[in-house]
Amino acid sequence: MKIIGSSAELTAHLAEIKAGGATVAFVPTMGNLHAGHLSLVQQAKLRANIVVVSIFINPKQFGANEDLASYPRTLDEDLKQLDGLQTDVVFTPNDKDIYPEGVQSHTVVTVPELTNVLCGASRPGHFDGVSTVVCKLLNIVRPDVALFGEKDLQQLLLIKKMVCDLAMGIEIVGIATARADDGLALSSRNGYLSADQRTKAPELYRELERVREAMAAGRRDFDTLCGEAIQRLTKAGFKPDYIEIRRRSDLASAQAEDTEVAIFGAASLGSTRLIDNRQMDLSTASAR
Ligand code: PAF
């Protein structure tokens, strides 16, 4: 496994590999790897000859009062896990490499429409930070395919739109959310939960499931369903941010006649913000 800290070195290394005809799959991460990230790497290995994983905690996607300073940094453990999966290249740039003149001076990539709803409404600037860094990382690595977890579904949809709008010619693949046995979506932020909060946390997933089951049974009173879920989460000790049913194509609020939708949820337990979603095809009631 080759560990490369500079984008210039990575570009040169990959140019040589690509000249030999190899295809490249890319998995961008912010480190603190869990089973969800590892499944992205395993899926990446099935899709190309060479797998590149980046580990970069992107300051531009954290708001002023968010957890940039305390975000878990576990590079040694991450590298061990990636080595165990025979990852080919790990890219570990520093802030200066990605933002040479500082974060504020950097060109910003904004994906319209998908950016300011759901998590974007509660975390102003977050998705501009995501699209900007992902665009830059994709331009550095220039992979054939890049893989992202479906847990961050809004992020995945926004990246797909960016890559399509900017004709970047990269296949973007979403991989199913990895869950703990009790249903909690795996996330680096789960590590912030106290034992008591960890016991309560899967209730977010269960609420999304309740909404999904009600829709599968034919209910289309989306606002009522979401309102009921919010009430139950509040009673269970969460501070809900939103439970919403939206169209997957453009994240507009779902209407009864829509088919490809997702139920999105975000709620805090103490200071830890959890997100999750369930995708659903209303024409067949199938879900994932
Ligand atoms: O999902 C993440 O870990 C990050 O948002 C990403 C895609 C690596 C960009 O920093």
PDB file of N, CA, C and O in Angstrom, residues 27-41 53-58 62 67-82 85 90-92 151-152 178 185-193 272:
ATOM      1  N   VAL A  27     -12.341   6.195  -3.353  1.00  0.00           N
ATOM      2  CA  VAL A  27     -13.221   6.302  -2.182  1.00  0.00           C
ATOM      3  C   VAL A  27     -12.731   7.472  -1.323  1.00  0.00           C
ATOM      4  O   VAL A  27     -11.738   7.348  -0.608  1.00  0.00           O
ATOM      5  N   PRO A  28     -13.414   8.630  -1.396  1.00  0.00           N
ATOM      6  CA  PRO A  28     -13.009   9.751  -0.536  1.00  0.00           C
ATOM      7  C   PRO A  28     -13.559   9.567   0.876  1.00  0.00           C
ATOM      8  O   PRO A  28     -14.729   9.191   1.035  1.00  0.00           O
ATOM      9  N   THR A  29     -12.763   9.827   1.901  1.00  0.00           N
ATOM     10  CA  THR A  29     -13.219   9.715   3.289  1.00  0.00           C
ATOM     11  C   THR A  29     -12.609  10.846   4.119  1.00  0.00           C
ATOM     12  O   THR A  29     -11.687  11.527   3.675  1.00  0.00           O
ATOM     13  N   MET A  30     -13.148  10.968   5.324  1.00  0.00           N
ATOM     14  CA  MET A  30     -12.518  11.870   6.297  1.00  0.00           C
ATOM     15  C   MET A  30     -11.868  11.037   7.413  1.00  0.00           C
ATOM     16  O   MET A  30     -11.630  11.533   8.514  1.00  0.00           O
ATOM     17  N   GLY A  31     -11.582   9.759   7.126  1.00  0.00           N
ATOM     18  CA  GLY A  31     -10.917   8.910   8.109  1.00  0.00           C
ATOM     19  C   GLY A  31     -11.861   8.415   9.184  1.00  0.00           C
ATOM     20  O   GLY A  31     -13.078   8.431   9.021  1.00  0.00           O
ATOM     21  N   ASN A  32     -11.269   7.943  10.299  1.00  0.00           N
ATOM     22  CA  ASN A  32     -12.034   7.286  11.376  1.00  0.00           C
ATOM     23  C   ASN A  32     -12.927   6.199  10.750  1.00  0.00           C
ATOM     24  O   ASN A  32     -14.130   6.175  10.926  1.00  0.00           O
ATOM     25  N   LEU A  33     -12.252   5.315  10.045  1.00  0.00           N
ATOM     26  CA  LEU A  33     -12.961   4.362   9.182  1.00  0.00           C
ATOM     27  C   LEU A  33     -13.728   3.324   9.991  1.00  0.00           C
ATOM     28  O   LEU A  33     -13.244   2.824  11.000  1.00  0.00           O
ATOM     29  N   HIS A  34     -14.939   3.018   9.530  1.00  0.00           N
ATOM     30  CA  HIS A  34     -15.745   1.966  10.138  1.00  0.00           C
ATOM     31  C   HIS A  34     -16.173   0.997   9.029  1.00  0.00           C
ATOM     32  O   HIS A  34     -15.793   1.170   7.857  1.00  0.00           O
ATOM     33  N   ALA A  35     -17.010   0.026   9.405  1.00  0.00           N
ATOM     34  CA  ALA A  35     -17.375  -1.028   8.438  1.00  0.00           C
ATOM     35  C   ALA A  35     -18.028  -0.458   7.174  1.00  0.00           C
ATOM     36  O   ALA A  35     -17.922  -1.052   6.100  1.00  0.00           O
ATOM     37  N   GLY A  36     -18.713   0.698   7.305  1.00  0.00           N
ATOM     38  CA  GLY A  36     -19.327   1.317   6.126  1.00  0.00           C
ATOM     39  C   GLY A  36     -18.264   1.739   5.117  1.00  0.00           C
ATOM     40  O   GLY A  36     -18.378   1.464   3.913  1.00  0.00           O
ATOM     41  N   HIS A  37     -17.207   2.396   5.612  1.00  0.00           N
ATOM     42  CA  HIS A  37     -16.125   2.799   4.704  1.00  0.00           C
ATOM     43  C   HIS A  37     -15.466   1.558   4.085  1.00  0.00           C
ATOM     44  O   HIS A  37     -15.129   1.541   2.904  1.00  0.00           O
ATOM     45  N   LEU A  38     -15.273   0.526   4.921  1.00  0.00           N
ATOM     46  CA  LEU A  38     -14.562  -0.657   4.421  1.00  0.00           C
ATOM     47  C   LEU A  38     -15.376  -1.361   3.334  1.00  0.00           C
ATOM     48  O   LEU A  38     -14.821  -1.889   2.378  1.00  0.00           O
ATOM     49  N   SER A  39     -16.715  -1.281   3.467  1.00  0.00           N
ATOM     50  CA  SER A  39     -17.520  -1.900   2.400  1.00  0.00           C
ATOM     51  C   SER A  39     -17.396  -1.084   1.114  1.00  0.00           C
ATOM     52  O   SER A  39     -17.434  -1.641   0.011  1.00  0.00           O
ATOM     53  N   LEU A  40     -17.204   0.230   1.222  1.00  0.00           N
ATOM     54  CA  LEU A  40     -16.976   1.037   0.006  1.00  0.00           C
ATOM     55  C   LEU A  40     -15.673   0.592  -0.672  1.00  0.00           C
ATOM     56  O   LEU A  40     -15.606   0.465  -1.898  1.00  0.00           O
ATOM     57  N   VAL A  41     -14.659   0.346   0.149  1.00  0.00           N
ATOM     58  CA  VAL A  41     -13.364  -0.074  -0.425  1.00  0.00           C
ATOM     59  C   VAL A  41     -13.503  -1.454  -1.078  1.00  0.00           C
ATOM     60  O   VAL A  41     -13.007  -1.681  -2.193  1.00  0.00           O
ATOM     61  N   VAL A  53      -7.894   5.542  -1.844  1.00  0.00           N
ATOM     62  CA  VAL A  53      -8.732   6.064  -0.755  1.00  0.00           C
ATOM     63  C   VAL A  53      -8.102   7.365  -0.285  1.00  0.00           C
ATOM     64  O   VAL A  53      -6.887   7.422  -0.083  1.00  0.00           O
ATOM     65  N   SER A  54      -8.906   8.416  -0.146  1.00  0.00           N
ATOM     66  CA  SER A  54      -8.338   9.641   0.440  1.00  0.00           C
ATOM     67  C   SER A  54      -8.817   9.781   1.876  1.00  0.00           C
ATOM     68  O   SER A  54      -9.932   9.380   2.219  1.00  0.00           O
ATOM     69  N   ILE A  55      -7.947  10.321   2.714  1.00  0.00           N
ATOM     70  CA  ILE A  55      -8.306  10.657   4.097  1.00  0.00           C
ATOM     71  C   ILE A  55      -7.987  12.138   4.265  1.00  0.00           C
ATOM     72  O   ILE A  55      -6.823  12.537   4.271  1.00  0.00           O
ATOM     73  N   PHE A  56      -9.039  12.934   4.325  1.00  0.00           N
ATOM     74  CA  PHE A  56      -8.848  14.390   4.460  1.00  0.00           C
ATOM     75  C   PHE A  56     -10.034  14.960   5.214  1.00  0.00           C
ATOM     76  O   PHE A  56     -11.180  14.866   4.745  1.00  0.00           O
ATOM     77  N   ILE A  57      -9.783  15.501   6.379  1.00  0.00           N
ATOM     78  CA  ILE A  57     -10.858  16.151   7.145  1.00  0.00           C
ATOM     79  C   ILE A  57     -10.989  17.558   6.581  1.00  0.00           C
ATOM     80  O   ILE A  57     -10.128  18.408   6.797  1.00  0.00           O
ATOM     81  N   ASN A  58     -12.063  17.747   5.833  1.00  0.00           N
ATOM     82  CA  ASN A  58     -12.221  18.947   5.015  1.00  0.00           C
ATOM     83  C   ASN A  58     -12.763  20.117   5.848  1.00  0.00           C
ATOM     84  O   ASN A  58     -13.962  20.139   6.161  1.00  0.00           O
ATOM     85  N   PHE A  62     -17.267  22.141   7.549  1.00  0.00           N
ATOM     86  CA  PHE A  62     -17.677  22.278   8.951  1.00  0.00           C
ATOM     87  C   PHE A  62     -18.082  23.720   9.211  1.00  0.00           C
ATOM     88  O   PHE A  62     -17.368  24.653   8.842  1.00  0.00           O
ATOM     89  N   ASP A  67     -17.940  20.389  14.777  1.00  0.00           N
ATOM     90  CA  ASP A  67     -16.940  19.599  15.501  1.00  0.00           C
ATOM     91  C   ASP A  67     -15.615  19.392  14.756  1.00  0.00           C
ATOM     92  O   ASP A  67     -14.987  18.344  14.916  1.00  0.00           O
ATOM     93  N   LEU A  68     -15.180  20.399  13.970  1.00  0.00           N
ATOM     94  CA  LEU A  68     -13.914  20.224  13.229  1.00  0.00           C
ATOM     95  C   LEU A  68     -12.754  19.883  14.180  1.00  0.00           C
ATOM     96  O   LEU A  68     -11.985  18.961  13.925  1.00  0.00           O
ATOM     97  N   ALA A  69     -12.641  20.625  15.282  1.00  0.00           N
ATOM     98  CA  ALA A  69     -11.486  20.432  16.171  1.00  0.00           C
ATOM     99  C   ALA A  69     -11.524  19.061  16.842  1.00  0.00           C
ATOM    100  O   ALA A  69     -10.484  18.432  17.042  1.00  0.00           O
ATOM    101  N   SER A  70     -12.733  18.591  17.150  1.00  0.00           N
ATOM    102  CA  SER A  70     -12.818  17.324  17.896  1.00  0.00           C
ATOM    103  C   SER A  70     -13.092  16.127  16.984  1.00  0.00           C
ATOM    104  O   SER A  70     -13.217  15.003  17.468  1.00  0.00           O
ATOM    105  N   TYR A  71     -13.211  16.360  15.671  1.00  0.00           N
ATOM    106  CA  TYR A  71     -13.532  15.245  14.773  1.00  0.00           C
ATOM    107  C   TYR A  71     -12.460  14.160  14.942  1.00  0.00           C
ATOM    108  O   TYR A  71     -11.263  14.456  14.964  1.00  0.00           O
ATOM    109  N   PRO A  72     -12.865  12.886  15.103  1.00  0.00           N
ATOM    110  CA  PRO A  72     -11.885  11.848  15.429  1.00  0.00           C
ATOM    111  C   PRO A  72     -10.798  11.671  14.370  1.00  0.00           C
ATOM    112  O   PRO A  72     -11.095  11.520  13.184  1.00  0.00           O
ATOM    113  N   ARG A  73      -9.561  11.737  14.835  1.00  0.00           N
ATOM    114  CA  ARG A  73      -8.410  11.572  13.934  1.00  0.00           C
ATOM    115  C   ARG A  73      -7.699  10.277  14.318  1.00  0.00           C
ATOM    116  O   ARG A  73      -7.106  10.209  15.401  1.00  0.00           O
ATOM    117  N   THR A  74      -7.781   9.261  13.472  1.00  0.00           N
ATOM    118  CA  THR A  74      -7.297   7.920  13.833  1.00  0.00           C
ATOM    119  C   THR A  74      -6.466   7.346  12.681  1.00  0.00           C
ATOM    120  O   THR A  74      -6.696   6.216  12.256  1.00  0.00           O
ATOM    121  N   LEU A  75      -5.517   8.146  12.192  1.00  0.00           N
ATOM    122  CA  LEU A  75      -4.816   7.790  10.953  1.00  0.00           C
ATOM    123  C   LEU A  75      -4.129   6.420  11.025  1.00  0.00           C
ATOM    124  O   LEU A  75      -4.252   5.616  10.100  1.00  0.00           O
ATOM    125  N   ASP A  76      -3.418   6.136  12.137  1.00  0.00           N
ATOM    126  CA  ASP A  76      -2.662   4.874  12.198  1.00  0.00           C
ATOM    127  C   ASP A  76      -3.604   3.680  12.067  1.00  0.00           C
ATOM    128  O   ASP A  76      -3.347   2.737  11.310  1.00  0.00           O
ATOM    129  N   GLU A  77      -4.705   3.734  12.823  1.00  0.00           N
ATOM    130  CA  GLU A  77      -5.689   2.642  12.791  1.00  0.00           C
ATOM    131  C   GLU A  77      -6.333   2.552  11.393  1.00  0.00           C
ATOM    132  O   GLU A  77      -6.531   1.462  10.846  1.00  0.00           O
ATOM    133  N   ASP A  78      -6.636   3.710  10.787  1.00  0.00           N
ATOM    134  CA  ASP A  78      -7.234   3.729   9.444  1.00  0.00           C
ATOM    135  C   ASP A  78      -6.297   3.054   8.435  1.00  0.00           C
ATOM    136  O   ASP A  78      -6.736   2.244   7.605  1.00  0.00           O
ATOM    137  N   LEU A  79      -5.007   3.390   8.535  1.00  0.00           N
ATOM    138  CA  LEU A  79      -4.043   2.838   7.565  1.00  0.00           C
ATOM    139  C   LEU A  79      -3.933   1.321   7.730  1.00  0.00           C
ATOM    140  O   LEU A  79      -3.858   0.583   6.742  1.00  0.00           O
ATOM    141  N   LYS A  80      -3.979   0.866   8.991  1.00  0.00           N
ATOM    142  CA  LYS A  80      -3.925  -0.591   9.234  1.00  0.00           C
ATOM    143  C   LYS A  80      -5.115  -1.287   8.569  1.00  0.00           C
ATOM    144  O   LYS A  80      -4.975  -2.317   7.908  1.00  0.00           O
ATOM    145  N   GLN A  81      -6.295  -0.677   8.736  1.00  0.00           N
ATOM    146  CA  GLN A  81      -7.502  -1.296   8.170  1.00  0.00           C
ATOM    147  C   GLN A  81      -7.433  -1.316   6.644  1.00  0.00           C
ATOM    148  O   GLN A  81      -7.814  -2.300   6.002  1.00  0.00           O
ATOM    149  N   LEU A  82      -6.941  -0.219   6.065  1.00  0.00           N
ATOM    150  CA  LEU A  82      -6.869  -0.152   4.597  1.00  0.00           C
ATOM    151  C   LEU A  82      -5.826  -1.128   4.056  1.00  0.00           C
ATOM    152  O   LEU A  82      -6.024  -1.755   3.009  1.00  0.00           O
ATOM    153  N   LEU A  85      -7.115  -4.536   3.713  1.00  0.00           N
ATOM    154  CA  LEU A  85      -7.965  -4.764   2.526  1.00  0.00           C
ATOM    155  C   LEU A  85      -7.161  -4.670   1.227  1.00  0.00           C
ATOM    156  O   LEU A  85      -7.724  -4.601   0.146  1.00  0.00           O
ATOM    157  N   VAL A  90      -3.263   5.281  -0.581  1.00  0.00           N
ATOM    158  CA  VAL A  90      -3.989   6.148   0.354  1.00  0.00           C
ATOM    159  C   VAL A  90      -3.428   7.557   0.188  1.00  0.00           C
ATOM    160  O   VAL A  90      -2.215   7.778   0.271  1.00  0.00           O
ATOM    161  N   PHE A  91      -4.328   8.484  -0.070  1.00  0.00           N
ATOM    162  CA  PHE A  91      -3.952   9.889  -0.283  1.00  0.00           C
ATOM    163  C   PHE A  91      -4.282  10.653   0.993  1.00  0.00           C
ATOM    164  O   PHE A  91      -5.448  10.675   1.423  1.00  0.00           O
ATOM    165  N   THR A  92      -3.279  11.256   1.608  1.00  0.00           N
ATOM    166  CA  THR A  92      -3.472  11.939   2.896  1.00  0.00           C
ATOM    167  C   THR A  92      -2.984  13.397   2.801  1.00  0.00           C
ATOM    168  O   THR A  92      -1.975  13.756   3.420  1.00  0.00           O
ATOM    169  N   LYS A 151     -25.815   6.482   3.162  1.00  0.00           N
ATOM    170  CA  LYS A 151     -26.260   7.106   4.418  1.00  0.00           C
ATOM    171  C   LYS A 151     -26.344   8.620   4.213  1.00  0.00           C
ATOM    172  O   LYS A 151     -27.263   9.269   4.681  1.00  0.00           O
ATOM    173  N   ASP A 152     -25.358   9.169   3.517  1.00  0.00           N
ATOM    174  CA  ASP A 152     -25.369  10.601   3.200  1.00  0.00           C
ATOM    175  C   ASP A 152     -26.007  10.757   1.823  1.00  0.00           C
ATOM    176  O   ASP A 152     -25.348  11.135   0.853  1.00  0.00           O
ATOM    177  N   ALA A 178     -24.314   0.891   5.782  1.00  0.00           N
ATOM    178  CA  ALA A 178     -23.944  -0.194   6.706  1.00  0.00           C
ATOM    179  C   ALA A 178     -24.569   0.122   8.062  1.00  0.00           C
ATOM    180  O   ALA A 178     -24.530   1.278   8.517  1.00  0.00           O
ATOM    181  N   ALA A 185     -27.440   3.427  11.703  1.00  0.00           N
ATOM    182  CA  ALA A 185     -26.527   3.622  10.576  1.00  0.00           C
ATOM    183  C   ALA A 185     -25.126   3.904  11.115  1.00  0.00           C
ATOM    184  O   ALA A 185     -24.962   4.744  12.014  1.00  0.00           O
ATOM    185  N   LEU A 186     -24.106   3.220  10.583  1.00  0.00           N
ATOM    186  CA  LEU A 186     -22.742   3.444  11.072  1.00  0.00           C
ATOM    187  C   LEU A 186     -22.284   4.844  10.672  1.00  0.00           C
ATOM    188  O   LEU A 186     -22.550   5.297   9.561  1.00  0.00           O
ATOM    189  N   SER A 187     -21.627   5.511  11.609  1.00  0.00           N
ATOM    190  CA  SER A 187     -21.140   6.870  11.365  1.00  0.00           C
ATOM    191  C   SER A 187     -19.990   7.139  12.315  1.00  0.00           C
ATOM    192  O   SER A 187     -19.991   6.653  13.453  1.00  0.00           O
ATOM    193  N   SER A 188     -19.030   7.925  11.846  1.00  0.00           N
ATOM    194  CA  SER A 188     -17.906   8.285  12.733  1.00  0.00           C
ATOM    195  C   SER A 188     -18.423   9.020  13.951  1.00  0.00           C
ATOM    196  O   SER A 188     -17.838   8.954  15.025  1.00  0.00           O
ATOM    197  N   ARG A 189     -19.532   9.756  13.802  1.00  0.00           N
ATOM    198  CA  ARG A 189     -20.046  10.551  14.923  1.00  0.00           C
ATOM    199  C   ARG A 189     -20.741   9.684  15.989  1.00  0.00           C
ATOM    200  O   ARG A 189     -20.992  10.169  17.092  1.00  0.00           O
ATOM    201  N   ASN A 190     -21.027   8.403  15.695  1.00  0.00           N
ATOM    202  CA  ASN A 190     -21.641   7.547  16.719  1.00  0.00           C
ATOM    203  C   ASN A 190     -20.724   7.417  17.929  1.00  0.00           C
ATOM    204  O   ASN A 190     -21.181   7.157  19.038  1.00  0.00           O
ATOM    205  N   GLY A 191     -19.433   7.589  17.698  1.00  0.00           N
ATOM    206  CA  GLY A 191     -18.463   7.492  18.797  1.00  0.00           C
ATOM    207  C   GLY A 191     -18.657   8.573  19.849  1.00  0.00           C
ATOM    208  O   GLY A 191     -18.149   8.460  20.965  1.00  0.00           O
ATOM    209  N   TYR A 192     -19.369   9.643  19.522  1.00  0.00           N
ATOM    210  CA  TYR A 192     -19.614  10.715  20.502  1.00  0.00           C
ATOM    211  C   TYR A 192     -20.721  10.335  21.489  1.00  0.00           C
ATOM    212  O   TYR A 192     -20.907  11.007  22.501  1.00  0.00           O
ATOM    213  N   LEU A 193     -21.522   9.288  21.164  1.00  0.00           N
ATOM    214  CA  LEU A 193     -22.713   8.979  21.977  1.00  0.00           C
ATOM    215  C   LEU A 193     -22.324   8.345  23.313  1.00  0.00           C
ATOM    216  O   LEU A 193     -21.440   7.476  23.362  1.00  0.00           O
ATOM    217  N   THR A 272     -24.876  15.349  19.691  1.00  0.00           N
ATOM    218  CA  THR A 272     -24.532  14.516  18.526  1.00  0.00           C
ATOM    219  C   THR A 272     -25.688  14.489  17.540  1.00  0.00           C
ATOM    220  O   THR A 272     -26.800  14.093  17.876  1.00  0.00           O
TER     221      THR A 272
END
